[in-house]
Amino acid sequence: MSEILREARSYETEVGRKIKAHERPDFHLTPRVGWMNDPNGFIFYKGEYHLFYQYYPYKCMWGPMHWGHAVSSDLLHWSYLPAALAPDEVYDHAGCFSGSAIALPDGRLMLMYTGVRKEETADGEAADIQTQCLAFGDGTEFVKYEGNPVLNASVLPEGGSRKDFRDPKIWQEKDGTYCCVIGNRSSDGSGQILLFTSADGIVWKMKSILASNRNRYGKMWECPDFFELDGKWVLLTSPQDMLIDGNNYHSGNGTLCLTGIYDKENGRFAEEKNQPIDSGLDFYATQTTLAPDGRRIMIGWMQNWDSVSLRMPDAKWFGQMSLPRELSLKDGVLIQKPVCEIDACRTNEVIYENERISGRKSFPELNGRKADIELTVNFKDGEGAGTGEAQKDESDREYACRRFEFRFAEDSCYYSSISYTTEDSMLRIDRTFSGSRRDVIHHRKCRTPLQNGILKLRIILDLYSVEVFVNDGSQTVSAVLYTDPSANQISFSADGEAVIDVRKYNLTADE
Ligand code: FRU
């Protein structure tokens, strides 16, 4: 083991021990110590889920990337394993960037990641050069392949950038062929996804340019993932430098889900439909894996590069993963649901039905910062709601409620909210009053049609975050908030009158 890895391991053991369980969320993985970004190497291997992550143990800041490591039997309760990779070779001394994992026929786990090294350019500047590397192991200890890197600039298509060539996502086809998709920047300055194939996972050749951004969705495409889902193929990626586009995509680092048809023979993906993966404030760099029962499970980094200055001042960790989410496709729409394993963590059911909200209202026992809340809001259009009459076009309706708001993490000083206005069909998340002392983006909105005058929300709170699954998961809205945990009230309000059903559970970590 290299000195750099040994040092990282002893540091994380020593300093990680000082972080108490109550200083972390219960179900969202945080770094053992220091900084975390993207999920890496997400896989079910030898009876448990492994999740690696981009990791800089020594500070709550991005630095030369290591791979942190955790395991779980239910995707919700994670235990730390020692850091898996450190930037300790000539070809990755500037960082072991994102990548993925696959189990080999001989039982070993293979990690494929991007090695970054600094190279002096002709004009005397230092450039980051990115190549693809392998490491083999037993699930805890990994040895880097002596033939690294296995993919370098020589394989790139004409105009492909050596500086932006990263984030390999590997899978195996039924015939045994290994495939991987890698993000790259083409000569037009925007992203392209390259497809590579290999018979043994070690010797790779380029098959095709699977998809090209052509400057439509941001610039470089990071962290690609490509898989079949309910009869279509899905390309997930996280574009940098997005431009705001209507109410769909926001500026900065965003997420993109393209669905379409995959011509395996030629390695081409024909796009049919695009959508953001998440419409909240904090979600990026997704990765999926297949559960043993066939579920496609996605996890993302629940942060946004543009707002990483929003943090707890004294925390010894920074960065959270999202909840793992089960994916499906319905009428071309990506559906996301929290993994069903979370049902076993629900306790203390509290139900209120048919409650009329007019003005602000709260309910006994409806509070908490670790909670799973199912909320149905009926905006009522008088006689029509819930009857055959309700089938008429949503745009013709006159609702009894013009604006509805759900507040959480609330006390006399602070709150965050999810609200909905019928006039423009906009769902909004707002953490302006969450106690943030940083002037970063705190609100965002997305267009969300009501269904027969009804909005369905499943809201999951886990100490420092909120994830909202809208209308049975057809949209999601995720955000972190660092409000003091003592702010744990919940309230509802309506301009006009709404009728709500709410079912709330505490989420309890004890198994
Ligand atoms: C995405 C990303 C990846 C890269 C990693 C570096 O958040 O920029 O493209 O591999 O983070 O930490």
Short mmCIF file of C-alpha atoms and ligand atoms in Angstrom, two decimals:
data_model
loop_
_atom_site.label_atom_id
_atom_site.label_comp_id
_atom_site.label_asym_id
_atom_site.label_seq_id
_atom_site.Cartn_x
_atom_site.Cartn_y
_atom_site.Cartn_z
CA MET A 1 0.00 0.00 0.00
CA SER A 2 1.32 3.46 -0.85
CA GLU A 3 2.25 5.95 1.85
CA ILE A 4 -0.42 8.34 0.48
CA LEU A 5 -3.19 5.76 0.92
CA ARG A 6 -1.88 4.66 4.32
CA GLU A 7 -1.90 8.26 5.50
CA ALA A 8 -5.45 8.86 4.24
CA ARG A 9 -6.64 5.73 6.02
CA SER A 10 -5.08 6.58 9.34
CA TYR A 11 -6.37 10.17 9.11
CA GLU A 12 -9.95 9.13 8.35
CA THR A 13 -9.93 6.57 11.17
CA GLU A 14 -8.62 9.03 13.69
CA VAL A 15 -10.63 12.12 12.74
CA GLY A 16 -13.74 10.24 11.53
CA ARG A 17 -14.11 8.77 15.01
CA LYS A 18 -14.68 12.25 16.41
CA ILE A 19 -17.81 12.79 14.30
CA LYS A 20 -20.81 11.56 16.28
CA ALA A 21 -23.73 9.80 14.60
CA HIS A 22 -26.13 12.61 15.53
CA GLU A 23 -24.01 15.10 13.56
CA ARG A 24 -24.88 13.29 10.32
CA PRO A 25 -28.09 12.46 8.48
CA ASP A 26 -29.32 8.91 9.14
CA PHE A 27 -29.96 7.65 5.60
CA HIS A 28 -27.90 9.86 3.33
CA LEU A 29 -24.27 8.89 3.04
CA THR A 30 -21.82 11.62 4.07
CA PRO A 31 -18.00 11.35 3.83
CA ARG A 32 -16.26 9.61 6.64
CA VAL A 33 -14.42 12.90 7.11
CA GLY A 34 -13.73 15.93 4.91
CA TRP A 35 -15.11 16.43 1.41
CA MET A 36 -17.34 14.23 -0.79
CA ASN A 37 -18.57 14.67 -4.33
CA ASP A 38 -19.76 12.16 -6.97
CA PRO A 39 -20.91 8.62 -6.22
CA ASN A 40 -18.52 6.10 -7.80
CA GLY A 41 -18.36 2.32 -8.25
CA PHE A 42 -21.97 1.74 -7.13
CA ILE A 43 -22.50 -2.04 -7.21
CA PHE A 44 -24.01 -5.03 -5.44
CA TYR A 45 -21.02 -7.27 -4.80
CA LYS A 46 -20.63 -10.35 -2.57
CA GLY A 47 -23.95 -9.83 -0.82
CA GLU A 48 -23.85 -6.09 -0.15
CA TYR A 49 -24.03 -2.75 -1.88
CA HIS A 50 -20.74 -0.93 -2.27
CA LEU A 51 -20.65 2.79 -2.81
CA PHE A 52 -17.41 4.66 -3.40
CA TYR A 53 -17.21 8.41 -3.60
CA GLN A 54 -14.99 11.28 -4.69
CA TYR A 55 -13.18 12.10 -1.49
CA TYR A 56 -10.68 14.53 0.00
CA PRO A 57 -10.33 13.50 3.65
CA TYR A 58 -8.11 16.31 4.91
CA LYS A 59 -10.41 19.32 4.48
CA CYS A 60 -14.05 20.08 3.75
CA MET A 61 -12.85 21.31 0.35
CA TRP A 62 -12.23 19.65 -2.98
CA GLY A 63 -8.59 18.48 -3.25
CA PRO A 64 -6.60 15.68 -4.93
CA MET A 65 -9.30 13.07 -5.24
CA HIS A 66 -9.25 9.79 -3.36
CA TRP A 67 -12.04 7.21 -3.41
CA GLY A 68 -13.91 6.89 -0.10
CA HIS A 69 -15.82 3.65 0.45
CA ALA A 70 -18.95 2.47 2.28
CA VAL A 71 -21.13 -0.66 2.28
CA SER A 72 -24.76 -1.32 3.06
CA SER A 73 -27.19 -4.21 3.01
CA ASP A 74 -30.27 -2.02 2.46
CA LEU A 75 -28.96 1.08 0.62
CA LEU A 76 -29.87 3.21 3.64
CA HIS A 77 -27.65 2.19 6.56
CA TRP A 78 -24.04 2.63 5.46
CA SER A 79 -20.82 1.51 7.19
CA TYR A 80 -17.48 2.95 6.23
CA LEU A 81 -14.67 0.86 4.82
CA PRO A 82 -11.12 2.19 4.44
CA ALA A 83 -10.48 4.61 1.57
CA ALA A 84 -10.06 2.52 -1.57
CA LEU A 85 -7.90 4.61 -3.88
CA ALA A 86 -5.44 7.46 -3.40
CA PRO A 87 -3.68 9.66 -5.98
CA ASP A 88 -0.36 7.87 -5.67
CA GLU A 89 0.81 7.06 -9.21
CA VAL A 90 2.41 9.13 -11.96
CA TYR A 91 -0.72 8.79 -14.09
CA ASP A 92 -3.19 9.81 -11.31
CA HIS A 93 -1.12 12.00 -8.98
CA ALA A 94 -3.52 14.93 -9.51
CA GLY A 95 -6.56 12.81 -8.64
CA CYS A 96 -8.48 9.54 -8.96
CA PHE A 97 -11.58 10.99 -10.60
CA SER A 98 -14.99 9.39 -10.99
CA GLY A 99 -15.60 5.90 -12.31
CA SER A 100 -17.49 2.69 -11.82
CA ALA A 101 -17.15 -0.96 -10.78
CA ILE A 102 -17.87 -4.40 -12.17
CA ALA A 103 -17.52 -7.93 -10.79
CA LEU A 104 -15.22 -10.11 -12.93
CA PRO A 105 -15.89 -13.80 -13.67
CA ASP A 106 -13.04 -14.78 -11.31
CA GLY A 107 -14.80 -13.01 -8.43
CA ARG A 108 -12.60 -9.92 -8.25
CA LEU A 109 -14.08 -6.44 -8.23
CA MET A 110 -12.67 -4.20 -10.93
CA LEU A 111 -12.72 -0.41 -10.56
CA MET A 112 -12.42 1.74 -13.67
CA TYR A 113 -11.64 5.38 -12.95
CA THR A 114 -10.14 8.49 -14.49
CA GLY A 115 -6.52 9.16 -13.59
CA VAL A 116 -5.53 12.82 -13.77
CA ARG A 117 -1.98 14.05 -14.14
CA LYS A 118 -0.48 17.49 -14.67
CA GLU A 119 1.46 18.07 -17.84
CA GLU A 120 3.36 21.16 -18.81
CA THR A 121 2.12 22.54 -22.11
CA ALA A 122 4.22 24.32 -24.76
CA ASP A 123 3.27 27.74 -23.32
CA GLY A 124 4.53 26.75 -19.87
CA GLU A 125 1.05 26.27 -18.37
CA ALA A 126 0.08 23.11 -16.47
CA ALA A 127 -2.75 21.12 -18.07
CA ASP A 128 -4.72 18.29 -16.45
CA ILE A 129 -4.52 15.23 -18.66
CA GLN A 130 -7.19 12.58 -18.14
CA THR A 131 -6.83 8.87 -18.89
CA GLN A 132 -8.74 5.75 -17.85
CA CYS A 133 -7.27 3.37 -15.29
CA LEU A 134 -8.12 0.10 -13.55
CA ALA A 135 -7.75 -1.32 -10.05
CA PHE A 136 -8.56 -4.88 -8.94
CA GLY A 137 -9.57 -6.05 -5.51
CA ASP A 138 -11.57 -8.17 -3.12
CA GLY A 139 -14.06 -5.46 -2.10
CA THR A 140 -11.78 -3.76 0.46
CA GLU A 141 -8.19 -3.74 -0.83
CA PHE A 142 -7.45 -2.67 -4.39
CA VAL A 143 -4.30 -2.88 -6.46
CA LYS A 144 -3.87 -0.60 -9.44
CA TYR A 145 -3.24 -2.37 -12.74
CA GLU A 146 0.39 -2.34 -13.82
CA GLY A 147 -0.67 -1.59 -17.40
CA ASN A 148 -2.42 1.69 -16.49
CA PRO A 149 -3.66 3.75 -18.16
CA VAL A 150 -5.76 1.44 -20.33
CA LEU A 151 -7.26 4.27 -22.38
CA ASN A 152 -5.42 7.46 -23.26
CA ALA A 153 -5.58 10.25 -25.83
CA SER A 154 -4.53 7.93 -28.66
CA VAL A 155 -8.05 6.48 -28.82
CA LEU A 156 -9.88 9.80 -29.00
CA PRO A 157 -11.81 10.75 -32.13
CA GLU A 158 -10.48 13.73 -34.07
CA GLY A 159 -10.79 16.94 -32.06
CA GLY A 160 -11.55 15.06 -28.80
CA SER A 161 -9.99 16.79 -25.77
CA ARG A 162 -7.28 15.09 -23.68
CA LYS A 163 -8.17 17.41 -20.80
CA ASP A 164 -11.84 16.47 -20.67
CA PHE A 165 -11.98 12.70 -21.01
CA ARG A 166 -13.46 11.24 -17.86
CA ASP A 167 -15.95 9.29 -15.74
CA PRO A 168 -16.07 5.77 -17.28
CA LYS A 169 -19.30 3.85 -16.58
CA ILE A 170 -18.87 0.16 -17.28
CA TRP A 171 -21.39 -2.62 -17.87
CA GLN A 172 -21.41 -6.09 -19.41
CA GLU A 173 -23.65 -7.14 -22.28
CA LYS A 174 -25.42 -10.52 -22.25
CA ASP A 175 -22.86 -11.93 -24.71
CA GLY A 176 -20.09 -11.11 -22.20
CA THR A 177 -18.74 -8.03 -23.97
CA TYR A 178 -17.70 -5.25 -21.61
CA CYS A 179 -18.85 -1.77 -22.62
CA CYS A 180 -18.19 1.62 -21.17
CA VAL A 181 -19.31 5.17 -21.81
CA ILE A 182 -16.95 8.07 -21.12
CA GLY A 183 -17.54 11.83 -21.22
CA ASN A 184 -15.36 13.83 -23.61
CA ARG A 185 -15.29 17.35 -25.05
CA SER A 186 -15.36 17.60 -28.82
CA SER A 187 -13.95 20.28 -31.11
CA ASP A 188 -17.20 22.29 -30.91
CA GLY A 189 -16.38 22.87 -27.20
CA SER A 190 -19.31 20.83 -25.93
CA GLY A 191 -19.73 17.31 -24.69
CA GLN A 192 -19.86 13.97 -26.43
CA ILE A 193 -20.25 10.49 -25.01
CA LEU A 194 -17.79 7.92 -26.32
CA LEU A 195 -18.58 4.22 -26.33
CA PHE A 196 -15.79 1.66 -25.86
CA THR A 197 -15.89 -2.14 -25.89
CA SER A 198 -13.60 -4.85 -24.55
CA ALA A 199 -13.53 -8.65 -24.46
CA ASP A 200 -11.77 -8.84 -21.06
CA GLY A 201 -12.31 -5.42 -19.43
CA ILE A 202 -8.63 -4.59 -19.84
CA VAL A 203 -7.97 -4.08 -23.54
CA TRP A 204 -10.41 -1.50 -24.88
CA LYS A 205 -11.21 -0.11 -28.28
CA MET A 206 -13.42 2.76 -29.30
CA LYS A 207 -16.69 1.70 -30.85
CA SER A 208 -18.42 5.00 -31.59
CA ILE A 209 -19.46 8.46 -30.59
CA LEU A 210 -22.66 7.37 -28.88
CA ALA A 211 -24.18 10.84 -28.47
CA SER A 212 -23.17 14.44 -29.15
CA ASN A 213 -24.23 17.51 -27.24
CA ARG A 214 -23.70 19.98 -30.10
CA ASN A 215 -23.88 22.79 -27.55
CA ARG A 216 -27.54 22.16 -26.76
CA TYR A 217 -27.42 21.20 -23.08
CA GLY A 218 -24.54 23.04 -21.45
CA LYS A 219 -20.94 22.36 -22.39
CA MET A 220 -18.99 19.33 -21.15
CA TRP A 221 -21.11 16.29 -20.23
CA GLU A 222 -19.88 14.68 -16.99
CA CYS A 223 -20.66 11.31 -15.39
CA PRO A 224 -22.52 9.54 -18.20
CA ASP A 225 -24.55 6.40 -17.57
CA PHE A 226 -26.32 4.34 -20.23
CA PHE A 227 -28.79 1.49 -19.71
CA GLU A 228 -31.99 -0.12 -20.87
CA LEU A 229 -35.15 0.72 -18.95
CA ASP A 230 -38.68 -0.42 -19.72
CA GLY A 231 -38.05 -0.94 -23.43
CA LYS A 232 -36.05 2.23 -24.11
CA TRP A 233 -32.42 3.23 -23.61
CA VAL A 234 -31.60 5.96 -21.18
CA LEU A 235 -28.56 8.23 -21.22
CA LEU A 236 -28.05 10.13 -17.98
CA THR A 237 -25.41 12.81 -17.80
CA SER A 238 -24.57 15.95 -15.83
CA PRO A 239 -23.85 18.91 -18.10
CA GLN A 240 -21.59 21.76 -17.00
CA ASP A 241 -22.29 25.39 -17.89
CA MET A 242 -25.97 25.03 -18.71
CA LEU A 243 -27.99 28.02 -19.87
CA ILE A 244 -31.40 28.49 -18.34
CA ASP A 245 -34.06 27.20 -20.70
CA GLY A 246 -37.67 28.05 -19.92
CA ASN A 247 -38.67 26.32 -16.73
CA ASN A 248 -36.97 23.05 -17.55
CA TYR A 249 -33.25 23.56 -17.11
CA HIS A 250 -31.42 25.98 -14.86
CA SER A 251 -28.05 27.66 -15.37
CA GLY A 252 -24.82 26.11 -14.15
CA ASN A 253 -24.32 22.43 -13.40
CA GLY A 254 -27.46 20.50 -14.28
CA THR A 255 -28.76 17.05 -14.96
CA LEU A 256 -30.04 15.56 -18.20
CA CYS A 257 -31.95 12.39 -19.02
CA LEU A 258 -32.17 11.49 -22.70
CA THR A 259 -34.35 8.57 -23.70
CA GLY A 260 -34.32 6.92 -27.09
CA ILE A 261 -33.32 3.98 -29.23
CA TYR A 262 -29.92 2.30 -29.21
CA ASP A 263 -28.54 0.77 -32.37
CA LYS A 264 -26.07 -1.69 -30.82
CA GLU A 265 -24.62 -2.72 -34.15
CA ASN A 266 -23.38 0.79 -34.95
CA GLY A 267 -23.15 2.06 -31.38
CA ARG A 268 -25.49 4.99 -32.03
CA PHE A 269 -28.13 6.40 -29.74
CA ALA A 270 -31.13 8.12 -31.38
CA GLU A 271 -32.60 10.59 -28.89
CA GLU A 272 -36.35 10.90 -28.59
CA LYS A 273 -36.99 12.91 -25.48
CA ASN A 274 -35.08 15.05 -22.97
CA GLN A 275 -35.84 15.97 -19.37
CA PRO A 276 -33.96 17.13 -16.30
CA ILE A 277 -33.34 14.35 -13.77
CA ASP A 278 -34.04 16.57 -10.77
CA SER A 279 -35.54 20.06 -10.64
CA GLY A 280 -34.38 21.10 -7.17
CA LEU A 281 -31.34 23.00 -5.96
CA ASP A 282 -28.88 20.20 -5.26
CA PHE A 283 -28.49 17.20 -7.49
CA TYR A 284 -25.62 16.20 -9.77
CA ALA A 285 -23.35 13.41 -11.03
CA THR A 286 -25.72 10.45 -10.88
CA GLN A 287 -24.75 6.81 -11.09
CA THR A 288 -26.97 3.74 -11.34
CA THR A 289 -26.62 0.07 -10.57
CA LEU A 290 -28.77 -3.03 -10.90
CA ALA A 291 -30.09 -4.56 -7.68
CA PRO A 292 -30.14 -8.37 -7.54
CA ASP A 293 -33.94 -8.26 -8.00
CA GLY A 294 -33.57 -6.31 -11.26
CA ARG A 295 -34.37 -2.82 -10.00
CA ARG A 296 -32.37 -0.01 -11.65
CA ILE A 297 -31.22 2.15 -8.74
CA MET A 298 -29.82 5.64 -9.11
CA ILE A 299 -27.95 7.74 -6.59
CA GLY A 300 -26.67 11.30 -7.03
CA TRP A 301 -24.46 13.82 -5.27
CA MET A 302 -26.98 15.96 -3.40
CA GLN A 303 -25.08 19.20 -3.88
CA ASN A 304 -24.51 21.79 -6.54
CA TRP A 305 -21.00 22.95 -7.49
CA ASP A 306 -22.24 26.56 -7.61
CA SER A 307 -23.51 26.56 -4.05
CA VAL A 308 -20.92 24.53 -2.15
CA SER A 309 -20.24 27.61 -0.03
CA LEU A 310 -23.54 26.86 1.73
CA ARG A 311 -22.41 24.71 4.65
CA MET A 312 -22.34 24.35 8.40
CA PRO A 313 -19.47 26.49 9.63
CA ASP A 314 -17.91 23.93 11.96
CA ALA A 315 -18.78 20.64 10.30
CA LYS A 316 -16.07 18.02 9.91
CA TRP A 317 -17.78 16.66 6.81
CA PHE A 318 -19.15 18.20 3.62
CA GLY A 319 -21.30 16.63 0.91
CA GLN A 320 -24.22 14.22 0.93
CA MET A 321 -25.52 11.56 -1.39
CA SER A 322 -29.20 11.56 -2.37
CA LEU A 323 -31.41 8.70 -1.33
CA PRO A 324 -31.00 5.80 -3.73
CA ARG A 325 -33.98 5.90 -6.10
CA GLU A 326 -35.72 3.19 -8.12
CA LEU A 327 -36.09 4.18 -11.75
CA SER A 328 -38.75 3.33 -14.31
CA LEU A 329 -40.11 4.89 -17.49
CA LYS A 330 -43.75 5.73 -18.01
CA ASP A 331 -44.87 7.32 -21.28
CA GLY A 332 -41.30 8.49 -21.83
CA VAL A 333 -41.14 10.16 -18.40
CA LEU A 334 -38.42 9.11 -15.97
CA ILE A 335 -40.11 7.98 -12.75
CA GLN A 336 -38.07 8.03 -9.51
CA LYS A 337 -39.12 6.52 -6.20
CA PRO A 338 -37.14 6.23 -2.99
CA VAL A 339 -35.93 2.63 -2.66
CA CYS A 340 -38.65 0.48 -1.10
CA GLU A 341 -36.23 -0.50 1.70
CA ILE A 342 -37.13 2.82 3.31
CA ASP A 343 -40.59 1.51 4.17
CA ALA A 344 -39.00 -0.59 6.93
CA CYS A 345 -37.64 2.58 8.57
CA ARG A 346 -41.06 4.22 8.92
CA THR A 347 -42.43 4.46 12.46
CA ASN A 348 -45.08 6.45 14.36
CA GLU A 349 -47.72 6.88 11.68
CA VAL A 350 -49.72 10.11 11.98
CA ILE A 351 -52.71 10.60 9.66
CA TYR A 352 -54.88 13.62 8.95
CA GLU A 353 -57.55 13.30 6.29
CA ASN A 354 -59.82 15.76 4.56
CA GLU A 355 -58.38 18.73 6.41
CA ARG A 356 -59.43 22.13 5.13
CA ILE A 357 -56.59 24.60 4.97
CA SER A 358 -57.33 28.27 4.70
CA GLY A 359 -54.66 30.55 6.09
CA ARG A 360 -51.82 28.86 8.06
CA LYS A 361 -52.31 25.67 10.03
CA SER A 362 -50.21 23.08 11.87
CA PHE A 363 -51.21 19.77 13.44
CA PRO A 364 -50.26 17.97 16.67
CA GLU A 365 -47.47 15.41 16.15
CA LEU A 366 -46.81 16.63 12.62
CA ASN A 367 -43.22 17.76 12.95
CA GLY A 368 -39.68 16.40 12.74
CA ARG A 369 -36.50 16.58 10.69
CA LYS A 370 -36.29 12.87 9.90
CA ALA A 371 -39.60 12.11 8.32
CA ASP A 372 -41.39 10.56 5.36
CA ILE A 373 -44.50 12.56 4.52
CA GLU A 374 -47.16 11.75 1.94
CA LEU A 375 -49.18 14.84 1.16
CA THR A 376 -52.12 15.11 -1.21
CA VAL A 377 -53.36 18.62 -1.91
CA ASN A 378 -56.74 19.13 -3.55
CA PHE A 379 -56.90 22.60 -5.03
CA LYS A 380 -60.68 22.12 -5.48
CA ASP A 381 -62.56 23.50 -8.37
CA GLY A 382 -65.83 23.36 -6.50
CA GLU A 383 -68.32 20.91 -7.90
CA GLY A 384 -65.96 19.34 -10.42
CA ALA A 385 -63.23 17.92 -8.21
CA GLY A 386 -62.98 14.15 -8.21
CA THR A 387 -66.01 13.64 -10.49
CA GLY A 388 -66.38 12.99 -14.21
CA GLU A 389 -66.54 16.74 -14.62
CA ALA A 390 -62.95 16.87 -13.39
CA GLN A 391 -61.71 15.39 -16.67
CA LYS A 392 -61.89 18.77 -18.39
CA ASP A 393 -58.67 20.53 -19.39
CA GLU A 394 -56.70 21.67 -16.33
CA SER A 395 -56.12 25.08 -17.94
CA ASP A 396 -59.87 25.89 -17.89
CA ARG A 397 -60.20 25.40 -14.18
CA GLU A 398 -60.81 27.97 -11.51
CA TYR A 399 -59.38 26.66 -8.31
CA ALA A 400 -60.56 27.40 -4.80
CA CYS A 401 -56.91 27.56 -3.75
CA ARG A 402 -54.55 29.89 -5.62
CA ARG A 403 -51.38 29.16 -3.65
CA PHE A 404 -50.49 26.38 -1.28
CA GLU A 405 -47.40 26.20 0.90
CA PHE A 406 -45.80 23.45 2.93
CA ARG A 407 -43.23 24.73 5.44
CA PHE A 408 -40.71 22.54 7.20
CA ALA A 409 -37.53 22.89 9.28
CA GLU A 410 -39.44 25.77 10.83
CA ASP A 411 -39.20 27.70 14.10
CA SER A 412 -39.83 31.31 14.99
CA CYS A 413 -36.80 32.44 12.89
CA TYR A 414 -36.37 29.91 10.10
CA TYR A 415 -38.27 27.85 7.56
CA SER A 416 -37.95 26.29 4.12
CA SER A 417 -40.89 25.63 1.86
CA ILE A 418 -42.43 23.80 -1.06
CA SER A 419 -45.22 25.81 -2.63
CA TYR A 420 -47.51 25.66 -5.63
CA THR A 421 -49.37 28.36 -7.54
CA THR A 422 -52.26 27.36 -9.78
CA GLU A 423 -52.09 30.44 -12.00
CA ASP A 424 -48.79 29.38 -13.59
CA SER A 425 -48.73 25.67 -12.50
CA MET A 426 -45.37 26.22 -10.79
CA LEU A 427 -43.95 24.15 -7.98
CA ARG A 428 -41.31 26.04 -6.00
CA ILE A 429 -38.69 25.14 -3.47
CA ASP A 430 -37.34 27.92 -1.29
CA ARG A 431 -34.70 27.83 1.45
CA THR A 432 -34.10 31.59 1.58
CA PHE A 433 -35.04 31.62 5.27
CA SER A 434 -33.30 28.38 6.19
CA GLY A 435 -30.61 30.23 8.17
CA SER A 436 -28.13 30.44 5.29
CA ARG A 437 -25.47 33.12 5.66
CA ARG A 438 -24.40 32.69 2.03
CA ASP A 439 -25.94 34.56 -0.88
CA VAL A 440 -26.27 31.61 -3.24
CA ILE A 441 -29.31 30.40 -5.18
CA HIS A 442 -31.98 29.48 -2.65
CA HIS A 443 -35.08 28.94 -4.76
CA ARG A 444 -36.03 27.22 -7.92
CA LYS A 445 -39.26 26.40 -9.72
CA CYS A 446 -40.55 23.86 -12.19
CA ARG A 447 -43.76 23.52 -14.15
CA THR A 448 -45.91 20.77 -12.67
CA PRO A 449 -49.38 20.07 -14.05
CA LEU A 450 -52.00 19.13 -11.48
CA GLN A 451 -53.81 15.87 -12.01
CA ASN A 452 -57.54 16.45 -11.73
CA GLY A 453 -56.85 19.43 -9.49
CA ILE A 454 -54.63 17.37 -7.22
CA LEU A 455 -50.94 17.59 -6.36
CA LYS A 456 -49.25 14.59 -4.75
CA LEU A 457 -46.01 15.04 -2.86
CA ARG A 458 -43.83 12.59 -1.00
CA ILE A 459 -41.41 14.59 1.09
CA ILE A 460 -38.42 12.98 2.76
CA LEU A 461 -36.52 14.91 5.40
CA ASP A 462 -33.25 13.65 6.83
CA LEU A 463 -31.78 16.30 9.10
CA TYR A 464 -30.02 18.47 6.51
CA SER A 465 -31.94 17.74 3.33
CA VAL A 466 -35.29 17.50 1.64
CA GLU A 467 -36.22 15.31 -1.31
CA VAL A 468 -39.63 15.71 -2.89
CA PHE A 469 -41.09 13.05 -5.16
CA VAL A 470 -43.80 14.84 -7.10
CA ASN A 471 -46.90 13.17 -8.58
CA ASP A 472 -45.75 9.59 -8.02
CA GLY A 473 -42.14 10.36 -8.89
CA SER A 474 -42.60 11.97 -12.31
CA GLN A 475 -40.53 14.92 -11.06
CA THR A 476 -38.15 15.28 -8.13
CA VAL A 477 -36.91 18.29 -6.22
CA SER A 478 -33.88 17.89 -3.94
CA ALA A 479 -32.04 20.35 -1.74
CA VAL A 480 -29.75 20.53 1.24
CA LEU A 481 -30.43 22.94 4.08
CA TYR A 482 -28.32 23.49 7.13
CA THR A 483 -30.97 24.85 9.46
CA ASP A 484 -30.33 24.03 13.12
CA PRO A 485 -32.00 20.65 13.79
CA SER A 486 -34.03 22.18 16.62
CA ALA A 487 -36.16 23.93 13.93
CA ASN A 488 -38.46 20.96 13.41
CA GLN A 489 -41.94 22.33 12.91
CA ILE A 490 -44.16 21.76 9.90
CA SER A 491 -47.07 23.92 8.74
CA PHE A 492 -49.43 24.32 5.80
CA SER A 493 -51.05 27.39 4.33
CA ALA A 494 -53.46 28.24 1.52
CA ASP A 495 -54.57 31.38 -0.27
CA GLY A 496 -58.20 30.45 -0.69
CA GLU A 497 -59.05 26.96 0.49
CA ALA A 498 -57.34 23.60 -0.14
CA VAL A 499 -58.18 20.18 1.21
CA ILE A 500 -55.29 17.96 2.24
CA ASP A 501 -54.63 14.38 3.24
CA VAL A 502 -51.36 13.85 5.05
CA ARG A 503 -49.67 10.75 6.30
CA LYS A 504 -46.44 11.20 8.18
CA TYR A 505 -43.88 8.73 9.52
CA ASN A 506 -40.77 9.28 11.53
CA LEU A 507 -37.73 7.77 9.87
CA THR A 508 -35.84 5.79 12.44
CA ALA A 509 -32.35 4.49 11.86
CA ASP A 510 -32.50 1.62 14.39
CA GLU A 511 -32.90 -1.65 12.52
C1 FRU B 1 -18.35 15.79 -11.48
C2 FRU B 1 -16.85 15.74 -11.61
C3 FRU B 1 -16.41 14.60 -12.51
C4 FRU B 1 -15.02 14.32 -12.05
C5 FRU B 1 -15.13 14.57 -10.56
C6 FRU B 1 -13.89 15.14 -9.95
O1 FRU B 1 -18.82 16.36 -10.32
O2 FRU B 1 -16.36 16.99 -12.08
O3 FRU B 1 -16.51 14.88 -13.89
O4 FRU B 1 -14.61 13.02 -12.34
O5 FRU B 1 -16.20 15.47 -10.38
O6 FRU B 1 -13.96 15.17 -8.56
#
